[in-house]
mmCIF file of C-alpha atoms and ligand atoms in Angstrom:
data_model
loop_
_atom_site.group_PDB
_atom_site.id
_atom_site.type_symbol
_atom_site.label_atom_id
_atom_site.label_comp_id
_atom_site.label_asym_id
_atom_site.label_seq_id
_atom_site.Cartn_x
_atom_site.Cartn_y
_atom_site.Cartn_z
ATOM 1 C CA UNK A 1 -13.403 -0.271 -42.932
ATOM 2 C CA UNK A 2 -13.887 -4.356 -42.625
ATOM 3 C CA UNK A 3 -12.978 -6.491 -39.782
ATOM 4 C CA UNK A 4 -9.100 -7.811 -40.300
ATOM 5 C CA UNK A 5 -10.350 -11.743 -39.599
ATOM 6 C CA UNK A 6 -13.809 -12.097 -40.752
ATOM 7 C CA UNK A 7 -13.908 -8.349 -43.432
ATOM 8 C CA UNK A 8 -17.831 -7.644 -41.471
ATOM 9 C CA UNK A 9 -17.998 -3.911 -40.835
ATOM 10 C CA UNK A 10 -15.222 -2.831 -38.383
ATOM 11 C CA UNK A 11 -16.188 -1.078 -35.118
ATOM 12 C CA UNK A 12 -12.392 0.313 -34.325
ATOM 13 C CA UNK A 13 -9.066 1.053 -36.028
ATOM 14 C CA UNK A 14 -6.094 0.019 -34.645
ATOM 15 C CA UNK A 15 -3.215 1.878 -36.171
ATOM 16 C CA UNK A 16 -0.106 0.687 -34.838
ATOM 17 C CA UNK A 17 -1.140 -3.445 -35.802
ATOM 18 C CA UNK A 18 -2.824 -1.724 -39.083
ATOM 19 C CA UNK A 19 -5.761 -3.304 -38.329
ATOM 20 C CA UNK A 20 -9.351 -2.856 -37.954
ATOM 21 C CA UNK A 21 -11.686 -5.260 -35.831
ATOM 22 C CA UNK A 22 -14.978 -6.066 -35.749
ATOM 23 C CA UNK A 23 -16.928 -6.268 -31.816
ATOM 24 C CA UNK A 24 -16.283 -10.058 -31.339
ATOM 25 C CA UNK A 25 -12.635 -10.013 -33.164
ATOM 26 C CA UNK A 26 -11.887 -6.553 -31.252
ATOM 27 C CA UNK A 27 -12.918 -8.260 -27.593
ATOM 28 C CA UNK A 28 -10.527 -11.544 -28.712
ATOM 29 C CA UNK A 29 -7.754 -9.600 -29.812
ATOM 30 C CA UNK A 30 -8.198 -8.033 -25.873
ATOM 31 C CA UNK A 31 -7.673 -10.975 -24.336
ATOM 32 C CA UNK A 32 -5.188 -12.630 -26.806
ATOM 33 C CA UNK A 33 -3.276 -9.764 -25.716
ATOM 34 C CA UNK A 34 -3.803 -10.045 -22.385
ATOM 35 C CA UNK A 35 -2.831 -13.923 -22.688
ATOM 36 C CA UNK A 36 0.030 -13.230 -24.596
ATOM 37 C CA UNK A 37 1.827 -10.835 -21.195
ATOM 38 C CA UNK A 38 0.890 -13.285 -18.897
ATOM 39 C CA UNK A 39 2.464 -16.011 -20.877
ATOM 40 C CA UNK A 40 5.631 -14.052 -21.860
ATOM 41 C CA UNK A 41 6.254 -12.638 -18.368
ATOM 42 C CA UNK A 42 4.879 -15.902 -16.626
ATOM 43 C CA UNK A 43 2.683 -14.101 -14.764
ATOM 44 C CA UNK A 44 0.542 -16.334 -12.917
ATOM 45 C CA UNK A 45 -1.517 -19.856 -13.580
ATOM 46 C CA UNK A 46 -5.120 -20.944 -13.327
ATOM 47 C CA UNK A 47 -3.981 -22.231 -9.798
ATOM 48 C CA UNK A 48 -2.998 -19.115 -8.598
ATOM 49 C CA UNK A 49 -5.656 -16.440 -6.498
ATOM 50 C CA UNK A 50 -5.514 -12.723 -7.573
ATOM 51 C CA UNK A 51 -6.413 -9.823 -5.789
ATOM 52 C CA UNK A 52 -7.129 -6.901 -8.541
ATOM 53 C CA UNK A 53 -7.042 -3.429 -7.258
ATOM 54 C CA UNK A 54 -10.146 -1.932 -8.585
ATOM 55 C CA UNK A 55 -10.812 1.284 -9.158
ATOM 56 C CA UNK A 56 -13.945 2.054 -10.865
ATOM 57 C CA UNK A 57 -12.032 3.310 -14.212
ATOM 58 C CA UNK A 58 -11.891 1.236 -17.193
ATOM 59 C CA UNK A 59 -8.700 -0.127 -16.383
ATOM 60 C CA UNK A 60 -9.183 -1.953 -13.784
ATOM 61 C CA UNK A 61 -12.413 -3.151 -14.820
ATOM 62 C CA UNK A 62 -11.717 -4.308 -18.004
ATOM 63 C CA UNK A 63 -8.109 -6.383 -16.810
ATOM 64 C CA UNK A 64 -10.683 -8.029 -13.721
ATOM 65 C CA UNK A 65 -13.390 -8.324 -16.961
ATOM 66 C CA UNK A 66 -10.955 -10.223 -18.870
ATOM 67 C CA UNK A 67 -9.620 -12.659 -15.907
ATOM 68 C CA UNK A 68 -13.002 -13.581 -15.171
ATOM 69 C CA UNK A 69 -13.440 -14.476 -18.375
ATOM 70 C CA UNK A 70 -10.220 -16.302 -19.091
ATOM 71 C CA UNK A 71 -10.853 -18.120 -16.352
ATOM 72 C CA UNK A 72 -8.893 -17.217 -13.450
ATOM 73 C CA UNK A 73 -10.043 -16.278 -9.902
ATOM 74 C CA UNK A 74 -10.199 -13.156 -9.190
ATOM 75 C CA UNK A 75 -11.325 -11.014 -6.052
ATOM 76 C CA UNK A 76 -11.279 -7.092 -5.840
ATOM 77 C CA UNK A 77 -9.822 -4.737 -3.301
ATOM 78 C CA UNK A 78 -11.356 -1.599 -3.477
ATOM 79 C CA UNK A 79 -9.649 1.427 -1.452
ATOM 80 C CA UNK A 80 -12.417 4.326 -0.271
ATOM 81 C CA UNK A 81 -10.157 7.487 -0.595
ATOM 82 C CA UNK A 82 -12.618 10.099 0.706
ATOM 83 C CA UNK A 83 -12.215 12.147 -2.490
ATOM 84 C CA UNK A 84 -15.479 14.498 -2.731
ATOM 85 C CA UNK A 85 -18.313 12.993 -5.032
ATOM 86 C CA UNK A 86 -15.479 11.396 -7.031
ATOM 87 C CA UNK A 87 -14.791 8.302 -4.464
ATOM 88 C CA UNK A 88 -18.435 7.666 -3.930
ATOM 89 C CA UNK A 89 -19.503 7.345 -7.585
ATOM 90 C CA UNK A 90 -16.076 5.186 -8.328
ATOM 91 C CA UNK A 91 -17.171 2.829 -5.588
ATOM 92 C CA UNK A 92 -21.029 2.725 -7.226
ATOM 93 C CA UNK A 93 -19.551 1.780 -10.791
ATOM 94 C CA UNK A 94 -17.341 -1.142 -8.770
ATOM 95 C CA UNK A 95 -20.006 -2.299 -7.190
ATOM 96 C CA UNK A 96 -22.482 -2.420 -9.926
ATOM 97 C CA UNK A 97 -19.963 -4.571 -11.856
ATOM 98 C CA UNK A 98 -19.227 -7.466 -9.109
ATOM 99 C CA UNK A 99 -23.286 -7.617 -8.540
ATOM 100 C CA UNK A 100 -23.762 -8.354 -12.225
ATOM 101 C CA UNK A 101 -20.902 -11.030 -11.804
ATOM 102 C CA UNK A 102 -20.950 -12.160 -8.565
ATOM 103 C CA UNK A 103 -17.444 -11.135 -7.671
ATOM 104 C CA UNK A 104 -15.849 -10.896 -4.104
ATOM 105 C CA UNK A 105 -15.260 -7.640 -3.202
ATOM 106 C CA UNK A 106 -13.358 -6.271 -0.320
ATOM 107 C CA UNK A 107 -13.968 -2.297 0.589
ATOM 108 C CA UNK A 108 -11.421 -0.357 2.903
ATOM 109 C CA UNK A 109 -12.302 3.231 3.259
ATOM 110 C CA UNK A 110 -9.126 5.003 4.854
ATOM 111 C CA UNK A 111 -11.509 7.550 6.664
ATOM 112 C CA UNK A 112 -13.144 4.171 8.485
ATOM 113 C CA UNK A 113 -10.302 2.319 9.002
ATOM 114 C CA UNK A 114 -7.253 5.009 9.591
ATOM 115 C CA UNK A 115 -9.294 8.423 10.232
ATOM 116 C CA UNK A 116 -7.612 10.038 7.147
ATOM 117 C CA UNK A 117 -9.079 10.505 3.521
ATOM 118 C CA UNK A 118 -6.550 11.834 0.862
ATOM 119 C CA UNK A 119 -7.807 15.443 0.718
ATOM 120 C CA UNK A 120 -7.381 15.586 4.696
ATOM 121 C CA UNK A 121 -3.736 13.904 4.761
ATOM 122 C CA UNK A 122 -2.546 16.140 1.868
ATOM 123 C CA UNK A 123 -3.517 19.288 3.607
ATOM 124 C CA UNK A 124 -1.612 17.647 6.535
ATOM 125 C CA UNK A 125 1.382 16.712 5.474
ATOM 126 C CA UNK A 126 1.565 20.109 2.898
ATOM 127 C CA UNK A 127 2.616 17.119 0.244
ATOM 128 C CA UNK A 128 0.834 16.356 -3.318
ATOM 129 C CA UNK A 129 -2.554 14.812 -2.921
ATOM 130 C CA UNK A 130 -1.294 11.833 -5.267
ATOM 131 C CA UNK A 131 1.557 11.022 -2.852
ATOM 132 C CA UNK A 132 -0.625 10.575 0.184
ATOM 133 C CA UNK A 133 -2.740 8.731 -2.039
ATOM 134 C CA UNK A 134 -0.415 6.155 -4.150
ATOM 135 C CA UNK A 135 1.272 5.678 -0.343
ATOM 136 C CA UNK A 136 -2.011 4.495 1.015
ATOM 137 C CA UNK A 137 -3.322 2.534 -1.710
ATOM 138 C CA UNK A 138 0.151 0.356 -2.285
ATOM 139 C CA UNK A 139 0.183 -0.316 1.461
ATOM 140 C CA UNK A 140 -3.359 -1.403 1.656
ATOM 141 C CA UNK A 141 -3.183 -3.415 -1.447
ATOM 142 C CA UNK A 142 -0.017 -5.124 0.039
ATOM 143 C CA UNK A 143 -0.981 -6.037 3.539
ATOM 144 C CA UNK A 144 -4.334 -7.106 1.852
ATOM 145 C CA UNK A 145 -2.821 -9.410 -0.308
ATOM 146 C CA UNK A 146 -0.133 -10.424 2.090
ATOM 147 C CA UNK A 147 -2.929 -11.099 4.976
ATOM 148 C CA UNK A 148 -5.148 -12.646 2.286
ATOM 149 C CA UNK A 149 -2.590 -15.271 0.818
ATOM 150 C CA UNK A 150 -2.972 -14.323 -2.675
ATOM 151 C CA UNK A 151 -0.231 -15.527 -4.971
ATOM 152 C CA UNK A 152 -0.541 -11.780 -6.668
ATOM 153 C CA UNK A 153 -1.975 -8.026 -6.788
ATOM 154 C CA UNK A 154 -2.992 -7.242 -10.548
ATOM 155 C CA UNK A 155 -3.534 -3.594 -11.538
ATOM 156 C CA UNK A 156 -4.970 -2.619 -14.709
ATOM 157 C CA UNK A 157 -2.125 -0.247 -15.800
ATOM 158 C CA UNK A 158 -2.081 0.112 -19.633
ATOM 159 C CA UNK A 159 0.355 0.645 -22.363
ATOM 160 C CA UNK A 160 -0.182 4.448 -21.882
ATOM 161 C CA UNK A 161 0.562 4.319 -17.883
ATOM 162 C CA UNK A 162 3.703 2.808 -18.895
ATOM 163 C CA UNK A 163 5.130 4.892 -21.081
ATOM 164 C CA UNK A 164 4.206 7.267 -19.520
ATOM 165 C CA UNK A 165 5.921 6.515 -16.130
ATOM 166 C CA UNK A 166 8.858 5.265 -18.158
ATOM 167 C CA UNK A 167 8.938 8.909 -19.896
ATOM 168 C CA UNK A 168 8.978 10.128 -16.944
ATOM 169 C CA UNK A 169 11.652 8.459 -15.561
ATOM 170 C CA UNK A 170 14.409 9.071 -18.187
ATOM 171 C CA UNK A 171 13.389 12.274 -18.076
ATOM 172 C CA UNK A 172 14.519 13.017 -14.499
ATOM 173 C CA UNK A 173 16.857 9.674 -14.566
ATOM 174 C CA UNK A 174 15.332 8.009 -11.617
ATOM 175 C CA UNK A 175 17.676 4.865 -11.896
ATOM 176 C CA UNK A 176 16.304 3.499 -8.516
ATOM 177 C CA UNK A 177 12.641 3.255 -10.134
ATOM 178 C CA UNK A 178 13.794 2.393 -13.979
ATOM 179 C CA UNK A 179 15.099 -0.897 -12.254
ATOM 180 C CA UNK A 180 11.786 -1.800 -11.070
ATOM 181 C CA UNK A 181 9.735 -0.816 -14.310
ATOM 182 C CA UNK A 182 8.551 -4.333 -15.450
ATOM 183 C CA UNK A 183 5.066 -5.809 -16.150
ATOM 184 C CA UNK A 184 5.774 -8.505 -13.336
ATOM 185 C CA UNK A 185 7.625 -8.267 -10.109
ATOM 186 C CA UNK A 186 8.587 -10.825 -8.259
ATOM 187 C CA UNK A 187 7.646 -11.476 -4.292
ATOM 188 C CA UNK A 188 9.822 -9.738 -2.203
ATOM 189 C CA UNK A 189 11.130 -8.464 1.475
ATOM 190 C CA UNK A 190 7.739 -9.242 2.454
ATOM 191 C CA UNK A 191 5.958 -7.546 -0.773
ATOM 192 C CA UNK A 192 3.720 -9.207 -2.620
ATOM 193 C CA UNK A 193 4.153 -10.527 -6.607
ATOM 194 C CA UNK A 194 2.651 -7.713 -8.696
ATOM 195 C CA UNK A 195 1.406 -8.413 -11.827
ATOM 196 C CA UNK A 196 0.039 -5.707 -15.055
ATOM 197 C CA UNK A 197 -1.884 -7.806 -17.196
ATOM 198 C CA UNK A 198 -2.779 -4.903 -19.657
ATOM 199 C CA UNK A 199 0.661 -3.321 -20.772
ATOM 200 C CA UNK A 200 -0.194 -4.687 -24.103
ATOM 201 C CA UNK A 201 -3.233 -2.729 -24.378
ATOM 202 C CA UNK A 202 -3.868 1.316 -24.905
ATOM 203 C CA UNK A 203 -6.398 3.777 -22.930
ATOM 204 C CA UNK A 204 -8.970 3.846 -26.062
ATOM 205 C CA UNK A 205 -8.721 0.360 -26.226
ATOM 206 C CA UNK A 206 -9.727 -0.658 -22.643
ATOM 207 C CA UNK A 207 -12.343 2.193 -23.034
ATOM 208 C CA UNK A 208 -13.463 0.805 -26.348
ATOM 209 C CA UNK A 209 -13.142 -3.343 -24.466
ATOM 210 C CA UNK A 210 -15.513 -1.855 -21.674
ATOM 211 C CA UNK A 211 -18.352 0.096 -23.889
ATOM 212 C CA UNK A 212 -18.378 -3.076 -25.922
ATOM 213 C CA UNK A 213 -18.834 -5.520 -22.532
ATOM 214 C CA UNK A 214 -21.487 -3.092 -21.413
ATOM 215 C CA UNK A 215 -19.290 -2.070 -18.728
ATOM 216 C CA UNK A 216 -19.964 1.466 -16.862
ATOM 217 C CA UNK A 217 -16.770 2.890 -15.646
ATOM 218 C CA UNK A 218 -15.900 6.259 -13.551
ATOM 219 C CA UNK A 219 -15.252 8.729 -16.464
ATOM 220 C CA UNK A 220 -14.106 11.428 -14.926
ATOM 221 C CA UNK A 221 -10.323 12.211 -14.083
ATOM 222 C CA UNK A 222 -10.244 12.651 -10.277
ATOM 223 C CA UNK A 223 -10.179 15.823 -9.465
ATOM 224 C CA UNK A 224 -6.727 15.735 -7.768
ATOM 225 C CA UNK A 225 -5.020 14.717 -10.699
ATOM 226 C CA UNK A 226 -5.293 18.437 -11.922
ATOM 227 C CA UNK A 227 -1.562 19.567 -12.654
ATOM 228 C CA UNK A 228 -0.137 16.063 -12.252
ATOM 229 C CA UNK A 229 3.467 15.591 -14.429
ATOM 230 C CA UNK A 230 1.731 11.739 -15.673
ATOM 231 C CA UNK A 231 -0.746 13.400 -17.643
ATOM 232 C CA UNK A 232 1.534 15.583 -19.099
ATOM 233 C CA UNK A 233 4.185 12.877 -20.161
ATOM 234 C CA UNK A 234 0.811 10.845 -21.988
ATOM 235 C CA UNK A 235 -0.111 13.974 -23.552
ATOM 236 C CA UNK A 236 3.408 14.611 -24.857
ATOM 237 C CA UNK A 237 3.539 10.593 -26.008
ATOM 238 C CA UNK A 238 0.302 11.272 -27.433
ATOM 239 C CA UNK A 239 1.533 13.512 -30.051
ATOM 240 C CA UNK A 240 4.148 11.358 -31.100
ATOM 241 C CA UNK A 241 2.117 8.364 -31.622
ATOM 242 C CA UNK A 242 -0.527 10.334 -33.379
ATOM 243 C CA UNK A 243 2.725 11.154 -35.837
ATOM 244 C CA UNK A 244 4.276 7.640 -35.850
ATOM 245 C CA UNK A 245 1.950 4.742 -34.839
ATOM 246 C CA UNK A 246 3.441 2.431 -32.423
ATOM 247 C CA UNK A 247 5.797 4.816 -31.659
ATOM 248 C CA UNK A 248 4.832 4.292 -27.394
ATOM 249 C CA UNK A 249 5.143 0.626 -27.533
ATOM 250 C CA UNK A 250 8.023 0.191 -29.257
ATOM 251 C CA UNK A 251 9.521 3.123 -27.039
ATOM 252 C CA UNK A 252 7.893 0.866 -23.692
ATOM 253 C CA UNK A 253 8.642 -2.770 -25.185
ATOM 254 C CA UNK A 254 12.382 -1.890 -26.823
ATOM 255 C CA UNK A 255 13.538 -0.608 -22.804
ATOM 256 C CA UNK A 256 12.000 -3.550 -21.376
ATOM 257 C CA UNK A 257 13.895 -6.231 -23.909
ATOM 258 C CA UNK A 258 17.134 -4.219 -24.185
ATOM 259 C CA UNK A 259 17.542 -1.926 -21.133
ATOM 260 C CA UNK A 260 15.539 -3.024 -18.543
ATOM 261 C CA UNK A 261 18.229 -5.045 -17.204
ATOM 262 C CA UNK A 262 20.886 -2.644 -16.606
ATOM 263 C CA UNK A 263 18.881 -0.923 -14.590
ATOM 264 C CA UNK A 264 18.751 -3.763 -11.729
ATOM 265 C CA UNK A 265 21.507 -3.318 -9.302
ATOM 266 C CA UNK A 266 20.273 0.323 -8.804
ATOM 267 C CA UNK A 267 17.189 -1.451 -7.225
ATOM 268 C CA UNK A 268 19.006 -3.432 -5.057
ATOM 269 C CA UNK A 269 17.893 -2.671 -1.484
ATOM 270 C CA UNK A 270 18.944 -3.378 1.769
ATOM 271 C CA UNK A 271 17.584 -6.069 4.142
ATOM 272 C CA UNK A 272 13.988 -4.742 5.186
ATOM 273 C CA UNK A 273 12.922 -4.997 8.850
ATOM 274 C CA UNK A 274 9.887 -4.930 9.795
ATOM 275 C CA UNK A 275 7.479 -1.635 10.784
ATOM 276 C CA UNK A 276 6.884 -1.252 14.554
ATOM 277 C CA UNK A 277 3.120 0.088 13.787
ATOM 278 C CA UNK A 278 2.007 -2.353 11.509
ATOM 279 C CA UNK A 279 4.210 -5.193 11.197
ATOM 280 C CA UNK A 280 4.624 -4.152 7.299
ATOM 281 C CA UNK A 281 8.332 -4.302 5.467
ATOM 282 C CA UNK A 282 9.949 -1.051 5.861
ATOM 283 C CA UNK A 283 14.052 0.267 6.021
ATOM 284 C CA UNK A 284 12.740 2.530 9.400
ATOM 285 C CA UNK A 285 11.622 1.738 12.832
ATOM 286 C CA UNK A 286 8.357 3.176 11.391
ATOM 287 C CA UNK A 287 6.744 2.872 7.734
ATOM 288 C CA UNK A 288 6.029 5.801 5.783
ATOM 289 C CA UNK A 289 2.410 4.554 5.783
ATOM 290 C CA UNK A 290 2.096 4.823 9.387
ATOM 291 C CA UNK A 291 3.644 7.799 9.494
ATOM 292 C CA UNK A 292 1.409 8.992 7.285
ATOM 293 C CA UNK A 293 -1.264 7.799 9.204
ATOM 294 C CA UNK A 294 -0.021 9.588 12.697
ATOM 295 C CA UNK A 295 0.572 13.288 10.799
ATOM 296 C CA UNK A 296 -3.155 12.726 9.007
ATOM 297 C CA UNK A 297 -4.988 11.672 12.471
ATOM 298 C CA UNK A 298 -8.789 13.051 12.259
ATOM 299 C CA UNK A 299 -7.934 14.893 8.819
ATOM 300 C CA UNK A 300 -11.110 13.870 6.826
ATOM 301 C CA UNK A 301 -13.631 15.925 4.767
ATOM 302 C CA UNK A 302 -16.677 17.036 7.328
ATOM 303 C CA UNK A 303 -19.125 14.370 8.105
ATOM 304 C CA UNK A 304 -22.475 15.451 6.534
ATOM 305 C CA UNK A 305 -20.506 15.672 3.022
ATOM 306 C CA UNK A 306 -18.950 12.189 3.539
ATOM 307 C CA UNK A 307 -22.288 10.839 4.230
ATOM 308 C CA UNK A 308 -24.181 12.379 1.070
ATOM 309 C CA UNK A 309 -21.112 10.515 -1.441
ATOM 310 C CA UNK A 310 -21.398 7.224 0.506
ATOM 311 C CA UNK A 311 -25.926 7.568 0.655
ATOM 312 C CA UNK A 312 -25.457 5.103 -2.881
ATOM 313 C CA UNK A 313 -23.552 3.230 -1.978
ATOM 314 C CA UNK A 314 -23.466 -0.545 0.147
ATOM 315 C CA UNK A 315 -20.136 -1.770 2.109
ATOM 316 C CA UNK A 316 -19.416 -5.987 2.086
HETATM 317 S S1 LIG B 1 -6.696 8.704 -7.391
HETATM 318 FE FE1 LIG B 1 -5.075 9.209 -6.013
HETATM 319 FE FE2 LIG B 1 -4.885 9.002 -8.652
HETATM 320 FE FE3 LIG B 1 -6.497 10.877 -7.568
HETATM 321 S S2 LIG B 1 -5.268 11.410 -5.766
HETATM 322 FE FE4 LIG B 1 -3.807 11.153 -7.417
HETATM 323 S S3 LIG B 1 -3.181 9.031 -7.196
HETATM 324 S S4 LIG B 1 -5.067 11.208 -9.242
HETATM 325 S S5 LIG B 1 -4.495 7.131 -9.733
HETATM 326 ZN ZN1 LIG B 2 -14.515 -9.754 -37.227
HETATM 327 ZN ZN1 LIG B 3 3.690 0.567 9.465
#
């Protein structure tokens, strides 16, 4: 197996380019393709200040991996979820990675700053764990970005996320979120731009782009994603690119240059006013994150357990 540019020993196949790369040609080809989305969705400049959310998975780490080294300036937003011994080892991975780099790095645990953690405001509010969760982390990542005047939030979703999602949605023809299925969206009611750098790129090859950077990631699924439809729909897609090759981009790729667009007027909303609680864009007197937020009051994990995740771990 040789290297597709310079025929050296390849270190990965990738099946749907039929190509094999060697480590430096496999890292380029990362960030070509990387390049390549934020030129053909005009994404942002070298002018412009992003805010990445950062997990601690691979993701997220390789997309703020390859900014930084394309040049742009990037700070992280990191959102403490209170999620057993998963949340505290996420954070240590994060925080290893912007001390090697000298990143900014902006922490907001939801137990600290809103006396909830996800576990606590699921049990609650008797709803999925992931919809207390993907609630509070879009509405910190907004205001934050919002507050902080960046020009965009950048998530490291991947070519797999989107399919995924996109699977999802036809399956259950959810018109209202089709509409808004693009790599970029623009600035709106008071959101911020929101950009996915990575949609060119699969899970095995931001896993492969971090263990060749030397970059440690969270490797574990968090433990609330157990029974969650996502990992289903990848698992399903998984199987029919493992058939076809390129089958999930050109399923991802053909809706977003030939149906994408009929899809708009469903996402046509109102005029947003803004939330009584927080000042945040909402179509209620109150948002759904404060709402949240009032039904979750004081639901956190006990203390003592809290404190043994966090012992690792330093806030900024
Ligand atoms: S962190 Fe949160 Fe995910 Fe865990 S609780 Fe669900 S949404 S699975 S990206
Ligand atoms: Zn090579
Ligand atoms: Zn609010």
């Amino acid at each position: 197996m040789k290297c597709r540019v310079c025929r050296e020993p390849a270190v990965i196949d990738l099946r749907r380019h039929n190509a094999n790369f060697c480590a430096e040609h496999f890292l380029r080809h990362c960030c070509q393709q990387v390049e390549r989305v934020i030129h053909d969705y005009k994404m942002f400049s070298p002018e412009d200040r992003l805010l990445v959310a950062v997990s601690g998975g691979k993701d997220s780490l390789a997309v703020w991996d390859i900014l930084h080294e394309l040049g742009y300036a990037v700070d992280g937003l990191y959102v403490g979820l209170g999620i057993e011994r998963y949340s505290g080892e996420s954070l240590s991975y994060v925080s290893d990675f912007v001390d090697r780099r000298g990143l900014n790095l902006t922490i907001v645990d939801l137990g600290d700053t809103y006396g909830f953690d996800v576990p606590g405001a699921a049990e609650a509010t008797g709803r999925v764990p992931c919809s207390a969760c993907g609630l509070s982390k879009r509405h910190v990542f907004d205001s934050a970005a919002v507050d902080g005047k960046y020009d965009a939030v950048v998530t490291g979703h991947n070519l797999d996320d989107e399919a995924a999602v996109l699977y999802g949605n036809v399956m259950r023809w959810q018109v209202d979120y089709l509409g808004r299925q693009r790599p970029l969206l623009e600035a709106r009611d008071g959101f911020p731009r929101k950009a996915k750098p990575l949609v060119r790129l699969t899970e095995r090859e931001t896993a492969a782009y971090c263990v060749l950077r030397g970059i440690d990631y969270q490797v574990e699924e968090c433990p609330m994603a157990i029974g969650n439809k996502h990992l289903g729909f990848k698992e399903t897609l998984n199987l029919l690119e493992d058939r076809s090759p390129g089958s999930k981009a050109e399923f991802y790729f053909g809706y977003l240059k030939r149906a994408v667009d009929r899809f708009s007027d469903a996402e046509d909303r109102g005029r947003l006013g803004i939330c009584s609680g927080c000042g945040a864009p909402t179509d209620a007197e109150v948002c759904a994150f404060c709402r949240l937020v009032s039904r979750s009051a004081g639901a956190t994990q006990p203390v003592a357990f809290k404190a043994r995740n966090e012992a690792t771990v330093s806030k900024r």
